[in-house]
Short mmCIF file of C-alpha atoms and ligand atoms in Angstrom, two decimals:
data_model
loop_
_atom_site.label_atom_id
_atom_site.label_comp_id
_atom_site.label_asym_id
_atom_site.label_seq_id
_atom_site.Cartn_x
_atom_site.Cartn_y
_atom_site.Cartn_z
CA UNK A 299 -36.42 -26.47 -28.21
CA UNK A 300 -36.37 -30.47 -27.75
CA UNK A 301 -33.90 -31.16 -30.48
CA UNK A 302 -33.24 -35.18 -29.76
CA UNK A 303 -30.54 -35.09 -31.62
CA UNK A 304 -28.41 -31.94 -29.88
CA UNK A 305 -29.43 -33.96 -26.69
CA UNK A 306 -27.91 -37.63 -27.75
CA UNK A 307 -25.09 -35.87 -28.60
CA UNK A 308 -24.39 -34.73 -25.12
CA UNK A 309 -24.29 -38.80 -24.10
CA UNK A 310 -20.48 -39.51 -24.70
CA UNK A 311 -22.19 -43.46 -24.47
CA UNK A 312 -24.89 -44.01 -27.14
CA UNK A 313 -21.84 -43.07 -29.87
CA UNK A 314 -20.48 -46.83 -29.42
CA UNK A 315 -21.54 -50.63 -31.02
CA UNK A 316 -22.52 -53.34 -28.92
CA UNK A 317 -21.74 -56.65 -30.89
CA UNK A 318 -21.34 -54.55 -33.42
CA UNK A 319 -24.74 -52.81 -33.39
CA UNK A 320 -25.12 -49.75 -32.69
CA UNK A 321 -25.80 -49.14 -28.96
CA UNK A 322 -30.15 -49.25 -27.47
CA UNK A 323 -29.75 -48.28 -23.90
CA UNK A 324 -33.80 -49.20 -22.63
CA UNK A 325 -32.71 -49.69 -18.97
CA UNK A 326 -32.64 -46.49 -17.74
CA UNK A 327 -34.69 -47.29 -14.48
CA UNK A 328 -31.95 -49.45 -12.88
CA UNK A 329 -29.55 -46.59 -14.47
CA UNK A 330 -29.58 -43.55 -16.54
CA UNK A 331 -26.56 -42.40 -18.77
CA UNK A 332 -24.78 -39.41 -18.05
CA UNK A 333 -24.54 -36.08 -20.07
CA UNK A 334 -20.86 -34.48 -20.32
CA UNK A 335 -21.54 -31.97 -18.42
CA UNK A 336 -22.07 -34.59 -15.81
CA UNK A 337 -19.19 -36.28 -16.56
CA UNK A 338 -16.87 -32.65 -17.02
CA UNK A 339 -18.01 -31.88 -13.52
CA UNK A 340 -16.89 -34.67 -11.92
CA UNK A 341 -13.70 -34.73 -13.61
CA UNK A 342 -12.70 -31.05 -12.80
CA UNK A 343 -13.24 -31.33 -9.55
CA UNK A 344 -10.90 -34.07 -8.96
CA UNK A 345 -7.66 -32.70 -11.51
CA UNK A 346 -8.44 -28.75 -9.65
CA UNK A 347 -9.89 -29.24 -6.61
CA UNK A 348 -10.00 -32.42 -5.09
CA UNK A 349 -9.42 -31.73 -1.51
CA UNK A 350 -11.53 -32.94 1.85
CA UNK A 351 -14.30 -30.89 2.74
CA UNK A 352 -15.71 -28.30 5.17
CA UNK A 353 -12.64 -29.11 7.39
CA UNK A 354 -9.77 -27.40 5.64
CA UNK A 355 -8.29 -23.78 6.31
CA UNK A 356 -6.58 -23.86 2.65
CA UNK A 357 -8.36 -22.75 0.00
CA UNK A 358 -9.10 -25.97 -2.05
CA UNK A 359 -10.85 -27.48 0.97
CA UNK A 360 -12.69 -24.08 0.59
CA UNK A 361 -13.76 -24.20 -3.38
CA UNK A 362 -14.85 -28.16 -2.71
CA UNK A 363 -16.96 -27.15 0.65
CA UNK A 364 -18.73 -24.04 -1.53
CA UNK A 365 -18.91 -26.28 -4.46
CA UNK A 366 -20.47 -28.84 -2.59
CA UNK A 367 -22.48 -26.78 -0.53
CA UNK A 368 -23.89 -24.79 -4.02
CA UNK A 369 -25.22 -28.21 -5.27
CA UNK A 370 -27.12 -28.85 -2.12
CA UNK A 371 -28.63 -25.40 -2.50
CA UNK A 372 -29.76 -26.83 -6.13
CA UNK A 373 -30.76 -29.85 -5.05
CA UNK A 374 -33.09 -28.48 -2.80
CA UNK A 375 -34.40 -25.56 -5.29
CA UNK A 376 -35.28 -28.52 -7.84
CA UNK A 377 -37.71 -30.07 -5.07
CA UNK A 378 -38.11 -27.24 -3.83
CA UNK A 379 -36.94 -27.87 0.25
CA UNK A 380 -37.15 -24.88 2.54
CA UNK A 381 -34.36 -25.34 3.84
CA UNK A 382 -30.37 -26.51 2.09
CA UNK A 383 -30.35 -28.53 5.22
CA UNK A 384 -32.89 -30.06 4.83
CA UNK A 385 -30.89 -31.78 2.13
CA UNK A 386 -28.65 -34.67 3.21
CA UNK A 387 -26.08 -36.33 1.12
CA UNK A 388 -26.63 -40.36 0.90
CA UNK A 389 -25.26 -43.39 -1.19
CA UNK A 390 -28.42 -43.35 -2.75
CA UNK A 391 -32.26 -44.27 -1.87
CA UNK A 392 -31.13 -47.84 0.00
CA UNK A 393 -29.46 -45.80 2.24
CA UNK A 394 -31.28 -43.14 2.42
CA UNK A 395 -34.34 -45.70 3.70
CA UNK A 396 -32.13 -47.69 6.14
CA UNK A 397 -31.39 -44.32 8.01
CA UNK A 398 -34.83 -43.80 8.34
CA UNK A 399 -35.63 -46.66 9.81
CA UNK A 400 -32.87 -46.97 11.88
CA UNK A 401 -32.42 -43.78 13.16
CA UNK A 402 -36.65 -43.58 14.07
CA UNK A 403 -35.93 -46.90 15.47
CA UNK A 404 -33.21 -45.60 17.92
CA UNK A 405 -35.38 -42.80 18.15
CA UNK A 406 -37.94 -44.47 20.19
CA UNK A 407 -40.14 -43.49 17.57
CA UNK A 408 -41.06 -47.12 17.51
CA UNK A 409 -42.28 -49.82 20.00
CA UNK A 410 -44.04 -53.16 19.67
CA UNK A 411 -47.37 -53.49 18.28
CA UNK A 412 -47.38 -50.33 16.61
CA UNK A 413 -47.08 -50.34 12.98
CA UNK A 414 -45.49 -49.47 9.02
CA UNK A 415 -47.20 -49.68 5.77
CA UNK A 416 -45.97 -50.27 2.84
CA UNK A 417 -47.52 -51.17 -0.75
CA UNK A 418 -47.13 -54.45 -2.71
CA UNK A 419 -45.32 -52.09 -5.44
CA UNK A 420 -42.31 -51.36 -3.60
CA UNK A 421 -38.10 -52.05 -4.62
CA UNK A 422 -36.31 -54.44 -1.85
CA UNK A 423 -34.90 -51.49 -0.35
CA UNK A 424 -38.44 -50.17 0.73
CA UNK A 425 -38.98 -53.63 2.24
CA UNK A 426 -36.09 -55.19 4.27
CA UNK A 427 -35.02 -52.28 6.25
CA UNK A 428 -39.32 -52.02 7.46
CA UNK A 429 -38.63 -55.99 7.78
CA UNK A 430 -35.77 -55.69 9.80
CA UNK A 431 -37.08 -52.73 12.38
CA UNK A 432 -39.79 -54.31 12.91
CA UNK A 433 -37.50 -57.36 14.12
CA UNK A 434 -35.62 -55.12 16.03
CA UNK A 435 -38.98 -53.42 17.98
CA UNK A 436 -41.96 -55.95 18.01
CA UNK A 437 -44.33 -53.32 15.16
CA UNK A 438 -46.21 -55.21 12.72
CA UNK A 439 -45.72 -54.36 8.33
CA UNK A 440 -48.42 -54.18 6.49
CA UNK A 441 -49.06 -54.15 2.88
CA UNK A 442 -51.48 -52.08 0.93
CA UNK A 443 -52.65 -54.62 -2.24
CA UNK A 444 -52.80 -54.11 -5.85
CA UNK A 445 -54.58 -55.31 -8.60
CA UNK A 446 -54.07 -57.78 -11.64
CA UNK A 447 -53.37 -53.69 -13.20
CA UNK A 448 -50.87 -52.92 -11.10
CA UNK A 449 -53.07 -49.82 -9.27
CA UNK A 450 -52.36 -49.78 -5.59
CA UNK A 451 -56.06 -50.47 -3.64
CA UNK A 452 -56.10 -47.45 -1.24
CA UNK A 453 -59.52 -48.56 0.55
CA UNK A 454 -56.81 -50.74 2.19
CA UNK A 455 -55.49 -47.45 4.21
CA UNK A 456 -58.74 -46.17 4.85
CA UNK A 457 -59.40 -49.48 7.16
CA UNK A 458 -55.97 -49.82 7.98
CA UNK A 459 -54.56 -46.05 9.45
CA UNK A 460 -54.52 -45.89 12.87
CA UNK A 461 -52.72 -43.63 15.63
CA UNK A 462 -51.00 -47.50 15.62
CA UNK A 463 -49.88 -46.60 11.82
CA UNK A 464 -45.92 -45.06 12.32
CA UNK A 465 -45.12 -45.10 9.08
CA UNK A 466 -46.15 -45.29 5.44
CA UNK A 467 -43.66 -45.71 3.13
CA UNK A 468 -44.71 -45.36 -0.56
CA UNK A 469 -43.02 -45.78 -3.89
CA UNK A 470 -44.15 -42.80 -6.26
CA UNK A 471 -43.45 -44.82 -9.13
CA UNK A 472 -42.91 -48.64 -9.31
CA UNK A 473 -39.70 -49.46 -10.76
CA UNK A 474 -41.07 -52.32 -12.25
CA UNK A 475 -44.14 -51.77 -14.28
CA UNK A 476 -43.37 -48.16 -14.23
CA UNK A 477 -46.91 -47.86 -11.97
CA UNK A 478 -47.88 -43.95 -11.23
CA UNK A 479 -49.03 -44.41 -7.71
CA UNK A 480 -51.31 -41.95 -6.05
CA UNK A 481 -49.16 -40.08 -3.73
CA UNK A 482 -51.13 -36.98 -2.89
CA UNK A 483 -54.14 -39.08 -2.36
CA UNK A 484 -52.27 -41.38 -0.28
CA UNK A 485 -50.43 -38.37 1.96
CA UNK A 486 -54.26 -36.68 2.07
CA UNK A 487 -56.00 -39.87 3.70
CA UNK A 488 -52.18 -40.71 5.51
CA UNK A 489 -52.85 -37.16 6.96
CA UNK A 490 -56.67 -37.47 8.11
CA UNK A 491 -56.52 -40.75 9.70
CA UNK A 492 -53.10 -41.03 11.39
CA UNK A 493 -50.19 -39.27 12.86
CA UNK A 494 -47.91 -41.14 10.79
CA UNK A 495 -44.52 -39.98 9.34
CA UNK A 496 -45.14 -40.31 5.10
CA UNK A 497 -42.18 -41.38 3.76
CA UNK A 498 -41.90 -41.06 -0.05
CA UNK A 499 -39.48 -43.11 -2.64
CA UNK A 500 -38.83 -41.17 -5.51
CA UNK A 501 -36.01 -43.10 -7.14
CA UNK A 502 -38.44 -44.07 -10.22
CA UNK A 503 -40.12 -40.52 -10.04
CA UNK A 504 -36.97 -37.66 -9.59
CA UNK A 505 -36.14 -38.69 -13.22
CA UNK A 506 -39.18 -37.93 -15.01
CA UNK A 507 -41.01 -35.19 -12.95
CA UNK A 508 -41.62 -32.03 -11.37
CA UNK A 509 -41.00 -32.83 -7.57
CA UNK A 510 -42.73 -30.31 -4.70
CA UNK A 511 -41.73 -31.98 -1.15
CA UNK A 512 -43.75 -28.72 0.42
CA UNK A 513 -46.69 -29.57 -1.99
CA UNK A 514 -46.55 -32.73 -1.19
CA UNK A 515 -46.17 -32.31 2.51
CA UNK A 516 -44.28 -35.83 2.32
CA UNK A 517 -41.81 -35.54 5.59
CA UNK A 518 -39.70 -37.77 3.76
CA UNK A 519 -38.14 -38.06 0.26
CA UNK A 520 -35.54 -40.35 -0.54
CA UNK A 521 -33.85 -40.68 -4.71
CA UNK A 522 -30.38 -41.83 -6.08
CA UNK A 523 -28.66 -39.44 -8.35
CA UNK A 524 -27.16 -42.88 -10.94
CA UNK A 525 -31.47 -42.80 -12.38
CA UNK A 526 -31.22 -39.57 -12.55
CA UNK A 527 -28.38 -38.67 -14.66
CA UNK A 528 -25.78 -37.67 -12.19
CA UNK A 529 -22.75 -40.20 -11.03
CA UNK A 530 -23.79 -43.56 -8.77
CA UNK A 531 -23.10 -43.77 -5.15
CA UNK A 532 -25.02 -40.10 -4.65
CA UNK A 533 -27.96 -39.86 -3.58
CA UNK A 534 -30.16 -37.55 -1.21
CA UNK A 535 -32.35 -37.50 1.52
CA UNK A 536 -35.11 -34.72 2.07
CA UNK A 537 -36.61 -34.90 5.47
CA UNK A 538 -38.33 -31.75 7.45
CA UNK A 539 -36.14 -29.83 9.63
CA UNK A 540 -38.68 -30.31 12.94
CA UNK A 541 -38.67 -34.17 12.69
CA UNK A 542 -34.08 -34.25 11.48
CA UNK A 543 -34.00 -32.57 14.74
CA UNK A 544 -35.29 -34.90 16.84
CA UNK A 545 -33.82 -37.85 15.16
CA UNK A 546 -30.84 -39.65 16.40
CA UNK A 547 -27.88 -39.60 13.93
CA UNK A 548 -27.28 -42.49 11.87
CA UNK A 549 -23.40 -43.41 11.51
CA UNK A 550 -21.56 -41.78 14.14
CA UNK A 551 -18.17 -40.71 13.02
CA UNK A 552 -16.15 -37.65 11.89
CA UNK A 553 -18.06 -34.67 10.45
CA UNK A 554 -21.48 -34.90 12.08
CA UNK A 555 -19.73 -34.47 16.08
CA UNK A 556 -20.10 -30.95 17.49
CA UNK A 557 -17.76 -31.71 20.15
CA UNK A 558 -15.76 -34.82 21.29
CA UNK A 559 -14.61 -37.05 24.27
CA UNK A 560 -14.44 -40.10 26.01
CA UNK A 561 -16.77 -39.33 28.26
CA UNK A 562 -19.78 -37.54 26.32
CA UNK A 563 -20.06 -36.76 22.59
CA UNK A 564 -22.52 -33.92 20.52
CA UNK A 565 -23.81 -34.37 17.77
CA UNK A 566 -23.23 -31.57 14.91
CA UNK A 567 -26.41 -29.36 13.30
CA UNK A 568 -28.05 -30.46 10.20
CA UNK A 569 -27.45 -31.97 7.79
CA UNK A 570 -24.01 -32.51 9.41
CA UNK A 571 -25.07 -34.45 12.22
CA UNK A 572 -26.64 -37.35 8.68
CA UNK A 573 -23.25 -36.89 7.47
CA UNK A 574 -20.83 -38.90 9.07
CA UNK A 575 -17.28 -39.27 7.31
CA UNK A 576 -16.15 -37.70 4.50
CA UNK A 577 -18.93 -37.40 1.93
CA UNK A 578 -18.27 -38.04 -1.99
CA UNK A 579 -17.88 -34.76 -2.31
CA UNK A 580 -17.06 -35.66 -6.65
CA UNK A 581 -19.51 -37.17 -7.35
CA UNK A 582 -21.88 -34.28 -4.50
CA UNK A 583 -20.85 -31.45 -6.73
CA UNK A 584 -22.12 -33.91 -10.44
CA UNK A 585 -24.94 -34.43 -8.14
CA UNK A 586 -25.38 -30.16 -8.77
CA UNK A 587 -24.58 -30.82 -12.83
CA UNK A 588 -27.50 -33.54 -13.14
CA UNK A 589 -29.62 -30.63 -11.54
CA UNK A 590 -28.95 -28.32 -14.09
CA UNK A 591 -29.18 -30.34 -17.72
CA UNK A 592 -32.04 -31.89 -16.08
CA UNK A 593 -33.09 -27.71 -15.77
CA UNK A 594 -31.85 -27.22 -18.53
CA UNK A 595 -33.77 -29.44 -21.40
CA UNK A 596 -36.65 -28.78 -18.98
CA UNK A 597 -38.24 -31.55 -16.50
CA UNK A 598 -41.78 -31.54 -18.70
CA UNK A 599 -39.78 -31.60 -21.65
CA UNK A 600 -38.28 -34.86 -20.98
CA UNK A 601 -41.96 -36.14 -19.49
CA UNK A 602 -43.31 -35.73 -22.31
CA UNK A 603 -40.99 -37.32 -24.80
CA UNK A 604 -40.81 -40.27 -21.94
CA UNK A 605 -44.32 -40.02 -22.33
CA UNK A 606 -44.36 -40.04 -26.40
CA UNK A 607 -41.45 -43.30 -26.26
CA UNK A 608 -44.00 -45.30 -23.43
CA UNK A 609 -47.00 -44.95 -25.62
CA UNK A 610 -45.83 -45.66 -28.96
CA UNK A 611 -43.72 -48.57 -27.58
CA UNK A 612 -46.97 -49.66 -25.73
CA UNK A 613 -48.98 -49.41 -28.96
CA UNK A 614 -45.91 -51.64 -30.79
CA UNK A 615 -45.50 -53.94 -28.44
CA UNK A 616 -48.62 -54.78 -28.67
CA UNK A 617 -48.80 -55.65 -31.96
CA UNK A 618 -47.08 -58.63 -31.04
CA UNK A 619 -49.13 -61.83 -30.94
CA UNK A 620 -48.97 -63.09 -26.93
CA UNK A 621 -47.04 -60.44 -25.22
CA UNK A 622 -48.64 -59.29 -21.92
CA UNK A 623 -47.82 -55.77 -20.60
CA UNK A 624 -48.07 -55.46 -16.62
CA UNK A 625 -49.76 -53.26 -15.82
CA UNK A 626 -51.48 -52.59 -19.11
CA UNK A 627 -54.04 -50.47 -18.00
CA UNK A 628 -52.23 -48.55 -14.63
CA UNK A 629 -51.18 -44.59 -15.58
CA UNK A 630 -46.81 -45.40 -15.97
CA UNK A 631 -43.91 -43.37 -16.36
CA UNK A 632 -41.34 -44.78 -18.74
CA UNK A 633 -41.30 -48.13 -18.17
CA UNK A 634 -42.62 -51.10 -19.58
CA UNK A 635 -42.78 -54.52 -18.79
CA UNK A 636 -44.06 -57.82 -20.88
CA UNK A 637 -43.24 -60.84 -21.30
CA UNK A 638 -43.71 -63.20 -23.93
CA UNK A 639 -46.23 -65.56 -23.86
CA UNK A 640 -44.71 -69.15 -24.22
CA UNK A 641 -41.34 -67.91 -22.93
CA UNK A 642 -40.63 -68.99 -19.49
CA UNK A 643 -37.54 -67.52 -19.38
CA UNK A 644 -37.08 -63.29 -19.43
CA UNK A 645 -33.89 -63.17 -19.70
CA UNK A 646 -33.76 -65.33 -22.96
CA UNK A 647 -35.40 -62.79 -24.46
CA UNK A 648 -33.22 -60.11 -22.76
CA UNK A 649 -30.05 -61.85 -23.75
CA UNK A 650 -30.98 -62.20 -28.19
CA UNK A 651 -32.06 -58.31 -27.37
CA UNK A 652 -28.50 -58.09 -25.89
CA UNK A 653 -27.22 -59.44 -29.37
CA UNK A 654 -29.10 -56.68 -31.70
CA UNK A 655 -28.08 -53.89 -29.66
CA UNK A 656 -30.21 -53.93 -26.62
CA UNK A 657 -30.05 -52.85 -23.48
CA UNK A 658 -32.59 -54.34 -21.12
CA UNK A 659 -33.21 -55.23 -18.14
CA UNK A 660 -34.55 -58.88 -16.84
CA UNK A 661 -35.87 -61.19 -14.02
CA UNK A 662 -37.37 -59.53 -10.77
CA UNK A 663 -36.56 -55.64 -10.51
CA UNK A 664 -35.29 -56.39 -6.98
CA UNK A 665 -38.82 -56.67 -6.36
CA UNK A 666 -40.20 -60.24 -6.16
CA UNK A 667 -43.34 -59.55 -4.64
CA UNK A 668 -44.57 -58.48 -7.29
CA UNK A 669 -43.35 -61.14 -9.48
CA UNK A 670 -44.38 -63.53 -6.82
CA UNK A 671 -47.93 -61.98 -7.41
CA UNK A 672 -47.88 -61.96 -11.80
CA UNK A 673 -47.55 -65.90 -10.94
CA UNK A 674 -43.71 -64.81 -13.25
CA UNK A 675 -39.88 -64.91 -12.39
CA UNK A 676 -39.30 -62.20 -13.75
CA UNK A 677 -40.18 -59.87 -16.59
CA UNK A 678 -38.35 -57.75 -19.59
CA UNK A 679 -38.26 -54.02 -18.36
CA UNK A 680 -37.68 -51.26 -21.21
CA UNK A 681 -36.86 -47.63 -19.83
CA UNK A 682 -36.79 -44.56 -21.35
CA UNK A 683 -34.41 -41.72 -21.48
CA UNK A 684 -34.65 -38.35 -22.74
CA UNK A 685 -32.24 -39.77 -25.36
CA UNK A 686 -34.31 -42.48 -26.29
CA UNK A 687 -36.01 -42.09 -29.70
CA UNK A 688 -38.57 -43.70 -31.56
CA UNK A 689 -36.55 -45.03 -33.62
CA UNK A 690 -35.46 -47.49 -31.36
CA UNK A 691 -38.17 -48.35 -29.63
CA UNK A 692 -38.72 -49.63 -33.99
CA UNK A 693 -35.52 -51.79 -32.95
CA UNK A 694 -37.37 -53.23 -29.57
CA UNK A 695 -40.20 -54.29 -31.35
CA UNK A 696 -38.12 -56.17 -34.07
CA UNK A 697 -35.92 -57.45 -31.91
CA UNK A 698 -38.84 -58.79 -29.11
CA UNK A 699 -40.12 -60.25 -32.69
CA UNK A 700 -36.95 -62.40 -33.91
CA UNK A 701 -36.44 -63.31 -30.14
CA UNK A 702 -39.99 -64.77 -29.85
CA UNK A 703 -39.28 -66.45 -33.46
CA UNK A 704 -35.92 -67.88 -31.79
CA UNK A 705 -38.02 -69.22 -29.12
CA UNK A 706 -40.99 -70.49 -29.79
C1 PLP B 1054 -33.60 -48.34 -8.07
C2 PLP B 1054 -34.65 -47.87 -7.01
C3 PLP B 1054 -33.85 -47.46 -5.45
C4 PLP B 1054 -32.54 -48.30 -4.77
O1 PLP B 1054 -32.15 -46.84 -5.25
P1 PLP B 1054 -30.22 -47.85 -5.44
O2 PLP B 1054 -29.51 -46.97 -5.98
O3 PLP B 1054 -29.56 -48.85 -5.18
O4 PLP B 1054 -30.31 -47.61 -3.39
C5 PLP B 1054 -35.59 -48.52 -4.67
N1 PLP B 1054 -37.27 -48.27 -4.64
C6 PLP B 1054 -37.00 -48.07 -6.14
C7 PLP B 1054 -37.95 -47.10 -6.99
C8 PLP B 1054 -35.52 -47.98 -7.30
O5 PLP B 1054 -36.05 -47.60 -8.31
#
């Protein structure tokens, strides 16, 4: 049974007023709120366990290690990775993609005139690390185009995939528009026409979809904890064992060595080779609690609820004259991104909504190329999570109408 009241009661932050109005939090694509179970897990770690992991003989250190490794296993099962050591703790999606790009660059994997393909719909963190890699190696960056609905034009892949293609990196759901990309179809093309490695940016899909990395058959899958009800500063890089084995480490330091002397250092095995330094132990353990939260509510229930919200939001917003939704005709998840005709600045709308207690994102959403494509400086983006309600969508639509009256 999906009980929205009961779910909302698990999010203490929702019990507050902002600017004298009950908080309506519609900025989940930037960072979702956290349920009590996650907050308590985090606090319990610091109150009762706090110790460094993997190197202590004492009880607390062993307990911390056990809890963190349990959390790794929870994530492993959540995304159906084959082995727990294919699941690497990071700071988030950004660090995961930088790790892959840096390490592949150092592993002689990519050379001058090789090609890397991304898409027009990527977050800056799935653009810039590849540009940096191209600058270092002389490889070329190619970009899958979109149409006016924000739908990827996949015939580009038929024309451009070749043995020169070394990496294809695409998100499963766009953060700016919410467009769901046909990732299975993309992976099938990549496999058929090249021997490129396939990277999936799952930052916006893990909060909404059931993920099966083995079924997807991607080589890497990266995501952030803070967009799926876990704390900030934790994330996951999944990689296939045989590829991770061949890759050079990213950061050097403690935890990631097998032996270290001034003449020669040998590296630890997976996953520790990629986890230099003291990790965010409390955060990593709390990520396991977020996985438990999502499983308990049911990922499919979350998705169904958010789809109801999305359809309703689209309907209510399109009743407003002169409101344009970007990616309106595309299949989307959890996001509605829009502008009001004649209101040049999205942040003006966001400011008026904030006065009404409604938190939305305005601006370029770390996706300037998409904004350039639609020839706008930014959009207003409302993004949903499991705790949002139809009444909140009504308030959003009323708020947008009010902003329109005030700004036109
Ligand atoms: C948020 C986001 C990122 C970056 O995630 P961080 O948590 O800031 O590292 C990358 N890609 C997509 C699609 C995102 O939504």
